[in-house]
Amino acid sequence: MQQLQAAVALHNQGELDKAEAIYRQILAVDANNFYALRFLGCLQSTKGFYQSAISLLRQATTVSSGDSECWFNLGNAYKEDSQFEEAVVAYRSAEEYGSTNPQVFNNWGRCLQELYKQKESIPVLEKAVGIDGSCFGAWFALGNSWRDIGEVSRAIFCYVKSIDASPSFVESYLNLGALLQDEGRCEEAIATYRKAIEVKPDFADAYLNLGNALKEEGEVEEAIASYRKAIEVKPDFADAYLNLGNV
């Protein structure tokens, strides 16, 4: 237990190699030590060694199948390794064992989106925001699912909720602006893109979309300036060069 506490302290301090060495010493003595398996699995995932992480975390769930956080960790490792079906199974197990962690449902919903199961993702993501209304990432993902199935008003609502929860999360402004623009609400879209740029002055995609909206409104000189700004921020931005040339 003292070794484990020392390893966890090192782990939390970012001393991953030192922590790993101790976890492995513990497992050499006790191959089924749940905490060493779980924490080493998380550490391996942090390092990007997802197959190793999955193997360790699966063993940990065998030792203690009712630990919801371990299932969550396993789901995350699968997700990072792009094994989305397996991740969904792990997140579902986390829920079955009582997890109320909103990130379980947020990540689960995103995996369903990766599997092109937008409709299935909606109730899962709604659980995430139901548990924690400030979970801006889940609001954003939920907006994407509603958008993808053509429910524009619901998508707009979710993007606004995401912005309310995290005004610095610029991707929500971008997606909200694009929907408003598609709906012919160009003035609102322009204001949304400008807000994104206010939050992140080097946001090349926002300058591009702003230029497109300004062009639709007949504001050609402003559109040109916006495309040039996108190129200034991102010199290899092919779409900005193309749209600048066209306008």
PDB file of C-alpha atoms in Angstrom:
ATOM      1  CA  MET A   1       0.000   0.000   0.000  1.00  0.00           C
ATOM      2  CA  GLN A   2       2.877   2.383   0.747  1.00  0.00           C
ATOM      3  CA  GLN A   3       4.387   1.610  -2.649  1.00  0.00           C
ATOM      4  CA  LEU A   4       1.025   2.214  -4.298  1.00  0.00           C
ATOM      5  CA  GLN A   5       0.598   5.564  -2.557  1.00  0.00           C
ATOM      6  CA  ALA A   6       4.086   6.597  -3.640  1.00  0.00           C
ATOM      7  CA  ALA A   7       3.352   5.583  -7.235  1.00  0.00           C
ATOM      8  CA  VAL A   8       0.069   7.500  -7.290  1.00  0.00           C
ATOM      9  CA  ALA A   9       1.799  10.606  -5.936  1.00  0.00           C
ATOM     10  CA  LEU A  10       4.436  10.384  -8.678  1.00  0.00           C
ATOM     11  CA  HIS A  11       1.726   9.734 -11.255  1.00  0.00           C
ATOM     12  CA  ASN A  12      -0.171  12.856 -10.182  1.00  0.00           C
ATOM     13  CA  GLN A  13       3.057  14.879 -10.362  1.00  0.00           C
ATOM     14  CA  GLY A  14       3.637  13.775 -13.952  1.00  0.00           C
ATOM     15  CA  GLU A  15       6.572  11.507 -13.088  1.00  0.00           C
ATOM     16  CA  LEU A  16       5.151   8.776 -15.284  1.00  0.00           C
ATOM     17  CA  ASP A  17       8.238   6.620 -15.761  1.00  0.00           C
ATOM     18  CA  LYS A  18       8.937   6.501 -12.021  1.00  0.00           C
ATOM     19  CA  ALA A  19       5.299   5.742 -11.253  1.00  0.00           C
ATOM     20  CA  GLU A  20       5.223   3.003 -13.895  1.00  0.00           C
ATOM     21  CA  ALA A  21       8.287   1.326 -12.419  1.00  0.00           C
ATOM     22  CA  ILE A  22       6.601   1.097  -9.013  1.00  0.00           C
ATOM     23  CA  TYR A  23       3.293  -0.140 -10.444  1.00  0.00           C
ATOM     24  CA  ARG A  24       5.192  -2.893 -12.232  1.00  0.00           C
ATOM     25  CA  GLN A  25       7.077  -3.809  -9.043  1.00  0.00           C
ATOM     26  CA  ILE A  26       3.739  -4.218  -7.276  1.00  0.00           C
ATOM     27  CA  LEU A  27       2.348  -6.365 -10.093  1.00  0.00           C
ATOM     28  CA  ALA A  28       5.453  -8.535 -10.046  1.00  0.00           C
ATOM     29  CA  VAL A  29       4.501  -9.470  -6.485  1.00  0.00           C
ATOM     30  CA  ASP A  30       0.719  -9.334  -6.842  1.00  0.00           C
ATOM     31  CA  ALA A  31      -0.340  -9.774 -10.479  1.00  0.00           C
ATOM     32  CA  ASN A  32      -3.999  -9.102  -9.653  1.00  0.00           C
ATOM     33  CA  ASN A  33      -3.582  -5.922  -7.661  1.00  0.00           C
ATOM     34  CA  PHE A  34      -6.613  -3.994  -8.894  1.00  0.00           C
ATOM     35  CA  TYR A  35      -5.296  -0.493  -8.217  1.00  0.00           C
ATOM     36  CA  ALA A  36      -1.888  -1.127  -9.763  1.00  0.00           C
ATOM     37  CA  LEU A  37      -3.569  -2.600 -12.854  1.00  0.00           C
ATOM     38  CA  ARG A  38      -6.018   0.265 -13.166  1.00  0.00           C
ATOM     39  CA  PHE A  39      -3.582   3.105 -12.540  1.00  0.00           C
ATOM     40  CA  LEU A  40      -0.913   1.580 -14.763  1.00  0.00           C
ATOM     41  CA  GLY A  41      -3.550   1.158 -17.465  1.00  0.00           C
ATOM     42  CA  CYS A  42      -4.463   4.838 -17.185  1.00  0.00           C
ATOM     43  CA  LEU A  43      -0.792   5.765 -17.277  1.00  0.00           C
ATOM     44  CA  GLN A  44      -0.225   3.703 -20.419  1.00  0.00           C
ATOM     45  CA  SER A  45      -3.199   5.404 -22.014  1.00  0.00           C
ATOM     46  CA  THR A  46      -1.729   8.800 -21.150  1.00  0.00           C
ATOM     47  CA  LYS A  47       1.478   7.746 -22.871  1.00  0.00           C
ATOM     48  CA  GLY A  48      -0.454   6.684 -25.953  1.00  0.00           C
ATOM     49  CA  PHE A  49       0.177   2.947 -25.493  1.00  0.00           C
ATOM     50  CA  TYR A  50      -3.471   2.058 -25.924  1.00  0.00           C
ATOM     51  CA  GLN A  51      -3.158  -1.691 -26.516  1.00  0.00           C
ATOM     52  CA  SER A  52      -1.156  -2.059 -23.309  1.00  0.00           C
ATOM     53  CA  ALA A  53      -3.660   0.150 -21.490  1.00  0.00           C
ATOM     54  CA  ILE A  54      -6.589  -1.916 -22.737  1.00  0.00           C
ATOM     55  CA  SER A  55      -4.950  -5.173 -21.668  1.00  0.00           C
ATOM     56  CA  LEU A  56      -4.269  -3.866 -18.151  1.00  0.00           C
ATOM     57  CA  LEU A  57      -7.693  -2.291 -17.710  1.00  0.00           C
ATOM     58  CA  ARG A  58      -9.476  -5.395 -18.972  1.00  0.00           C
ATOM     59  CA  GLN A  59      -7.581  -7.414 -16.389  1.00  0.00           C
ATOM     60  CA  ALA A  60      -8.569  -4.864 -13.742  1.00  0.00           C
ATOM     61  CA  THR A  61     -12.256  -5.217 -14.657  1.00  0.00           C
ATOM     62  CA  THR A  62     -11.880  -8.972 -14.313  1.00  0.00           C
ATOM     63  CA  VAL A  63     -10.466  -8.536 -10.811  1.00  0.00           C
ATOM     64  CA  SER A  64     -13.164  -6.053  -9.799  1.00  0.00           C
ATOM     65  CA  SER A  65     -15.998  -6.084 -12.309  1.00  0.00           C
ATOM     66  CA  GLY A  66     -18.190  -3.674 -10.371  1.00  0.00           C
ATOM     67  CA  ASP A  67     -15.882  -0.659 -10.450  1.00  0.00           C
ATOM     68  CA  SER A  68     -17.598   1.837 -12.744  1.00  0.00           C
ATOM     69  CA  GLU A  69     -14.604   4.184 -12.998  1.00  0.00           C
ATOM     70  CA  CYS A  70     -12.419   1.352 -14.246  1.00  0.00           C
ATOM     71  CA  TRP A  71     -14.963   0.614 -16.982  1.00  0.00           C
ATOM     72  CA  PHE A  72     -14.886   4.329 -17.818  1.00  0.00           C
ATOM     73  CA  ASN A  73     -11.082   4.217 -18.061  1.00  0.00           C
ATOM     74  CA  LEU A  74     -11.306   1.149 -20.298  1.00  0.00           C
ATOM     75  CA  GLY A  75     -13.855   2.878 -22.513  1.00  0.00           C
ATOM     76  CA  ASN A  76     -11.545   5.868 -22.857  1.00  0.00           C
ATOM     77  CA  ALA A  77      -8.624   3.662 -23.891  1.00  0.00           C
ATOM     78  CA  TYR A  78     -10.769   1.955 -26.520  1.00  0.00           C
ATOM     79  CA  LYS A  79     -12.018   5.352 -27.719  1.00  0.00           C
ATOM     80  CA  GLU A  80      -8.501   6.732 -28.084  1.00  0.00           C
ATOM     81  CA  ASP A  81      -7.563   3.607 -30.042  1.00  0.00           C
ATOM     82  CA  SER A  82     -10.566   4.157 -32.350  1.00  0.00           C
ATOM     83  CA  GLN A  83     -12.215   0.918 -31.169  1.00  0.00           C
ATOM     84  CA  PHE A  84     -15.583   2.603 -30.854  1.00  0.00           C
ATOM     85  CA  GLU A  85     -17.806  -0.481 -30.601  1.00  0.00           C
ATOM     86  CA  GLU A  86     -15.709  -1.802 -27.716  1.00  0.00           C
ATOM     87  CA  ALA A  87     -15.718   1.625 -26.077  1.00  0.00           C
ATOM     88  CA  VAL A  88     -19.523   1.717 -26.181  1.00  0.00           C
ATOM     89  CA  VAL A  89     -19.677  -1.664 -24.424  1.00  0.00           C
ATOM     90  CA  ALA A  90     -17.320  -0.416 -21.696  1.00  0.00           C
ATOM     91  CA  TYR A  91     -19.240   2.834 -21.155  1.00  0.00           C
ATOM     92  CA  ARG A  92     -22.497   0.879 -20.987  1.00  0.00           C
ATOM     93  CA  SER A  93     -20.924  -1.294 -18.281  1.00  0.00           C
ATOM     94  CA  ALA A  94     -19.882   1.848 -16.383  1.00  0.00           C
ATOM     95  CA  GLU A  95     -23.517   2.947 -16.390  1.00  0.00           C
ATOM     96  CA  GLU A  96     -24.717  -0.505 -15.339  1.00  0.00           C
ATOM     97  CA  TYR A  97     -22.417  -0.357 -12.323  1.00  0.00           C
ATOM     98  CA  GLY A  98     -23.824   2.959 -11.213  1.00  0.00           C
ATOM     99  CA  SER A  99     -21.717   5.654 -12.840  1.00  0.00           C
ATOM    100  CA  THR A 100     -23.148   9.166 -12.791  1.00  0.00           C
ATOM    101  CA  ASN A 101     -20.043  10.683 -14.349  1.00  0.00           C
ATOM    102  CA  PRO A 102     -21.274  12.932 -17.196  1.00  0.00           C
ATOM    103  CA  GLN A 103     -18.088  12.223 -19.156  1.00  0.00           C
ATOM    104  CA  VAL A 104     -19.097   8.561 -19.395  1.00  0.00           C
ATOM    105  CA  PHE A 105     -22.188   9.579 -21.368  1.00  0.00           C
ATOM    106  CA  ASN A 106     -20.404  12.358 -23.253  1.00  0.00           C
ATOM    107  CA  ASN A 107     -17.701   9.995 -24.512  1.00  0.00           C
ATOM    108  CA  TRP A 108     -20.208   7.217 -25.135  1.00  0.00           C
ATOM    109  CA  GLY A 109     -22.318   9.526 -27.268  1.00  0.00           C
ATOM    110  CA  ARG A 110     -19.295  10.666 -29.249  1.00  0.00           C
ATOM    111  CA  CYS A 111     -18.350   7.051 -29.975  1.00  0.00           C
ATOM    112  CA  LEU A 112     -21.861   6.443 -31.295  1.00  0.00           C
ATOM    113  CA  GLN A 113     -21.393   9.468 -33.560  1.00  0.00           C
ATOM    114  CA  GLU A 114     -18.165   7.963 -34.856  1.00  0.00           C
ATOM    115  CA  LEU A 115     -20.203   4.861 -35.678  1.00  0.00           C
ATOM    116  CA  TYR A 116     -22.751   7.032 -37.564  1.00  0.00           C
ATOM    117  CA  LYS A 117     -25.412   6.273 -34.966  1.00  0.00           C
ATOM    118  CA  GLN A 118     -26.545   9.847 -34.412  1.00  0.00           C
ATOM    119  CA  LYS A 119     -30.062   8.952 -33.307  1.00  0.00           C
ATOM    120  CA  GLU A 120     -28.731   6.505 -30.730  1.00  0.00           C
ATOM    121  CA  SER A 121     -26.269   9.110 -29.467  1.00  0.00           C
ATOM    122  CA  ILE A 122     -28.976  11.655 -28.607  1.00  0.00           C
ATOM    123  CA  PRO A 123     -30.470  10.010 -25.470  1.00  0.00           C
ATOM    124  CA  VAL A 124     -26.960   9.174 -24.254  1.00  0.00           C
ATOM    125  CA  LEU A 125     -25.742  12.760 -24.643  1.00  0.00           C
ATOM    126  CA  GLU A 126     -28.962  14.018 -23.061  1.00  0.00           C
ATOM    127  CA  LYS A 127     -28.050  11.985 -19.974  1.00  0.00           C
ATOM    128  CA  ALA A 128     -24.695  13.785 -19.853  1.00  0.00           C
ATOM    129  CA  VAL A 129     -26.261  17.260 -19.874  1.00  0.00           C
ATOM    130  CA  GLY A 130     -29.007  16.071 -17.541  1.00  0.00           C
ATOM    131  CA  ILE A 131     -26.373  15.121 -14.975  1.00  0.00           C
ATOM    132  CA  ASP A 132     -24.297  18.256 -15.534  1.00  0.00           C
ATOM    133  CA  GLY A 133     -25.821  21.162 -17.416  1.00  0.00           C
ATOM    134  CA  SER A 134     -22.399  22.832 -17.607  1.00  0.00           C
ATOM    135  CA  CYS A 135     -20.947  19.972 -19.682  1.00  0.00           C
ATOM    136  CA  PHE A 136     -20.338  22.149 -22.733  1.00  0.00           C
ATOM    137  CA  GLY A 137     -18.725  19.352 -24.760  1.00  0.00           C
ATOM    138  CA  ALA A 138     -21.842  17.208 -24.418  1.00  0.00           C
ATOM    139  CA  TRP A 139     -24.079  20.121 -25.459  1.00  0.00           C
ATOM    140  CA  PHE A 140     -21.839  20.632 -28.493  1.00  0.00           C
ATOM    141  CA  ALA A 141     -21.913  16.941 -29.428  1.00  0.00           C
ATOM    142  CA  LEU A 142     -25.681  16.842 -28.902  1.00  0.00           C
ATOM    143  CA  GLY A 143     -26.016  19.822 -31.227  1.00  0.00           C
ATOM    144  CA  ASN A 144     -24.021  17.964 -33.862  1.00  0.00           C
ATOM    145  CA  SER A 145     -26.310  14.942 -33.648  1.00  0.00           C
ATOM    146  CA  TRP A 146     -29.464  17.046 -33.952  1.00  0.00           C
ATOM    147  CA  ARG A 147     -27.893  18.902 -36.881  1.00  0.00           C
ATOM    148  CA  ASP A 148     -26.938  15.671 -38.623  1.00  0.00           C
ATOM    149  CA  ILE A 149     -30.508  14.355 -38.535  1.00  0.00           C
ATOM    150  CA  GLY A 150     -31.923  17.679 -39.741  1.00  0.00           C
ATOM    151  CA  GLU A 151     -33.330  19.042 -36.465  1.00  0.00           C
ATOM    152  CA  VAL A 152     -31.937  22.551 -36.919  1.00  0.00           C
ATOM    153  CA  SER A 153     -33.800  24.387 -34.150  1.00  0.00           C
ATOM    154  CA  ARG A 154     -32.756  21.778 -31.578  1.00  0.00           C
ATOM    155  CA  ALA A 155     -29.170  21.920 -32.807  1.00  0.00           C
ATOM    156  CA  ILE A 156     -29.139  25.711 -32.480  1.00  0.00           C
ATOM    157  CA  PHE A 157     -30.508  25.419 -28.946  1.00  0.00           C
ATOM    158  CA  CYS A 158     -27.718  22.989 -27.993  1.00  0.00           C
ATOM    159  CA  TYR A 159     -24.955  25.148 -29.478  1.00  0.00           C
ATOM    160  CA  VAL A 160     -26.276  28.146 -27.548  1.00  0.00           C
ATOM    161  CA  LYS A 161     -26.309  26.048 -24.354  1.00  0.00           C
ATOM    162  CA  SER A 162     -22.714  24.981 -25.073  1.00  0.00           C
ATOM    163  CA  ILE A 163     -21.678  28.627 -25.453  1.00  0.00           C
ATOM    164  CA  ASP A 164     -23.511  29.569 -22.257  1.00  0.00           C
ATOM    165  CA  ALA A 165     -21.678  26.798 -20.416  1.00  0.00           C
ATOM    166  CA  SER A 166     -18.267  27.702 -21.867  1.00  0.00           C
ATOM    167  CA  PRO A 167     -18.045  31.063 -23.685  1.00  0.00           C
ATOM    168  CA  SER A 168     -14.441  30.307 -24.661  1.00  0.00           C
ATOM    169  CA  PHE A 169     -15.308  27.115 -26.586  1.00  0.00           C
ATOM    170  CA  VAL A 170     -15.051  28.535 -30.090  1.00  0.00           C
ATOM    171  CA  GLU A 171     -16.163  25.446 -32.016  1.00  0.00           C
ATOM    172  CA  SER A 172     -19.716  26.024 -30.794  1.00  0.00           C
ATOM    173  CA  TYR A 173     -19.737  29.514 -32.317  1.00  0.00           C
ATOM    174  CA  LEU A 174     -18.482  28.105 -35.613  1.00  0.00           C
ATOM    175  CA  ASN A 175     -21.166  25.423 -35.857  1.00  0.00           C
ATOM    176  CA  LEU A 176     -23.886  27.781 -34.655  1.00  0.00           C
ATOM    177  CA  GLY A 177     -22.875  30.375 -37.228  1.00  0.00           C
ATOM    178  CA  ALA A 178     -22.884  27.803 -40.021  1.00  0.00           C
ATOM    179  CA  LEU A 179     -26.424  26.688 -39.142  1.00  0.00           C
ATOM    180  CA  LEU A 180     -27.672  30.258 -38.916  1.00  0.00           C
ATOM    181  CA  GLN A 181     -26.097  30.951 -42.297  1.00  0.00           C
ATOM    182  CA  ASP A 182     -27.724  27.868 -43.824  1.00  0.00           C
ATOM    183  CA  GLU A 183     -31.055  29.133 -42.481  1.00  0.00           C
ATOM    184  CA  GLY A 184     -30.567  32.470 -44.235  1.00  0.00           C
ATOM    185  CA  ARG A 185     -29.922  34.321 -40.982  1.00  0.00           C
ATOM    186  CA  CYS A 186     -26.701  35.865 -42.233  1.00  0.00           C
ATOM    187  CA  GLU A 187     -26.627  38.862 -39.916  1.00  0.00           C
ATOM    188  CA  GLU A 188     -26.861  36.578 -36.887  1.00  0.00           C
ATOM    189  CA  ALA A 189     -24.222  34.292 -38.411  1.00  0.00           C
ATOM    190  CA  ILE A 190     -21.878  37.237 -38.958  1.00  0.00           C
ATOM    191  CA  ALA A 191     -22.297  38.335 -35.354  1.00  0.00           C
ATOM    192  CA  THR A 192     -21.596  34.774 -34.204  1.00  0.00           C
ATOM    193  CA  TYR A 193     -18.415  34.478 -36.277  1.00  0.00           C
ATOM    194  CA  ARG A 194     -17.235  37.866 -34.998  1.00  0.00           C
ATOM    195  CA  LYS A 195     -17.779  36.649 -31.439  1.00  0.00           C
ATOM    196  CA  ALA A 196     -15.698  33.549 -32.180  1.00  0.00           C
ATOM    197  CA  ILE A 197     -12.889  35.769 -33.484  1.00  0.00           C
ATOM    198  CA  GLU A 198     -13.178  37.982 -30.409  1.00  0.00           C
ATOM    199  CA  VAL A 199     -12.678  34.899 -28.247  1.00  0.00           C
ATOM    200  CA  LYS A 200      -9.900  33.463 -30.450  1.00  0.00           C
ATOM    201  CA  PRO A 201      -8.275  36.095 -32.718  1.00  0.00           C
ATOM    202  CA  ASP A 202      -6.281  33.472 -34.635  1.00  0.00           C
ATOM    203  CA  PHE A 203      -9.308  31.300 -35.505  1.00  0.00           C
ATOM    204  CA  ALA A 204      -8.787  30.843 -39.248  1.00  0.00           C
ATOM    205  CA  ASP A 205     -12.005  28.877 -39.835  1.00  0.00           C
ATOM    206  CA  ALA A 206     -14.061  31.689 -38.313  1.00  0.00           C
ATOM    207  CA  TYR A 207     -12.453  34.235 -40.646  1.00  0.00           C
ATOM    208  CA  LEU A 208     -13.248  31.949 -43.592  1.00  0.00           C
ATOM    209  CA  ASN A 209     -16.889  31.508 -42.607  1.00  0.00           C
ATOM    210  CA  LEU A 210     -17.204  35.198 -41.814  1.00  0.00           C
ATOM    211  CA  GLY A 211     -15.937  35.984 -45.298  1.00  0.00           C
ATOM    212  CA  ASN A 212     -18.517  33.627 -46.796  1.00  0.00           C
ATOM    213  CA  ALA A 213     -21.360  35.236 -44.840  1.00  0.00           C
ATOM    214  CA  LEU A 214     -20.197  38.754 -45.728  1.00  0.00           C
ATOM    215  CA  LYS A 215     -20.042  37.749 -49.390  1.00  0.00           C
ATOM    216  CA  GLU A 216     -23.650  36.514 -49.214  1.00  0.00           C
ATOM    217  CA  GLU A 217     -24.646  39.887 -47.786  1.00  0.00           C
ATOM    218  CA  GLY A 218     -22.882  41.717 -50.626  1.00  0.00           C
ATOM    219  CA  GLU A 219     -20.143  43.063 -48.357  1.00  0.00           C
ATOM    220  CA  VAL A 220     -17.408  42.205 -50.847  1.00  0.00           C
ATOM    221  CA  GLU A 221     -14.591  44.362 -49.488  1.00  0.00           C
ATOM    222  CA  GLU A 222     -15.170  43.091 -45.962  1.00  0.00           C
ATOM    223  CA  ALA A 223     -15.269  39.522 -47.267  1.00  0.00           C
ATOM    224  CA  ILE A 224     -11.925  40.048 -49.002  1.00  0.00           C
ATOM    225  CA  ALA A 225     -10.424  41.422 -45.789  1.00  0.00           C
ATOM    226  CA  SER A 226     -11.733  38.420 -43.856  1.00  0.00           C
ATOM    227  CA  TYR A 227     -10.276  35.901 -46.338  1.00  0.00           C
ATOM    228  CA  ARG A 228      -6.945  37.731 -46.226  1.00  0.00           C
ATOM    229  CA  LYS A 229      -7.000  37.540 -42.444  1.00  0.00           C
ATOM    230  CA  ALA A 230      -7.668  33.790 -42.614  1.00  0.00           C
ATOM    231  CA  ILE A 231      -4.616  33.417 -44.853  1.00  0.00           C
ATOM    232  CA  GLU A 232      -2.516  35.620 -42.574  1.00  0.00           C
ATOM    233  CA  VAL A 233      -3.383  33.371 -39.643  1.00  0.00           C
ATOM    234  CA  LYS A 234      -3.030  30.133 -41.620  1.00  0.00           C
ATOM    235  CA  PRO A 235      -0.787  30.594 -44.679  1.00  0.00           C
ATOM    236  CA  ASP A 236      -1.560  27.115 -46.071  1.00  0.00           C
ATOM    237  CA  PHE A 237      -5.356  27.539 -45.883  1.00  0.00           C
ATOM    238  CA  ALA A 238      -6.352  26.420 -49.388  1.00  0.00           C
ATOM    239  CA  ASP A 239     -10.091  27.161 -48.976  1.00  0.00           C
ATOM    240  CA  ALA A 240      -9.328  30.752 -48.024  1.00  0.00           C
ATOM    241  CA  TYR A 241      -7.196  31.260 -51.143  1.00  0.00           C
ATOM    242  CA  LEU A 242      -9.928  29.684 -53.285  1.00  0.00           C
ATOM    243  CA  ASN A 243     -12.706  31.846 -51.854  1.00  0.00           C
ATOM    244  CA  LEU A 244     -10.542  34.968 -52.028  1.00  0.00           C
ATOM    245  CA  GLY A 245      -9.804  34.257 -55.679  1.00  0.00           C
ATOM    246  CA  ASN A 246     -13.496  33.716 -56.410  1.00  0.00           C
ATOM    247  CA  VAL A 247     -14.672  36.871 -54.701  1.00  0.00           C
TER     248      VAL A 247
END
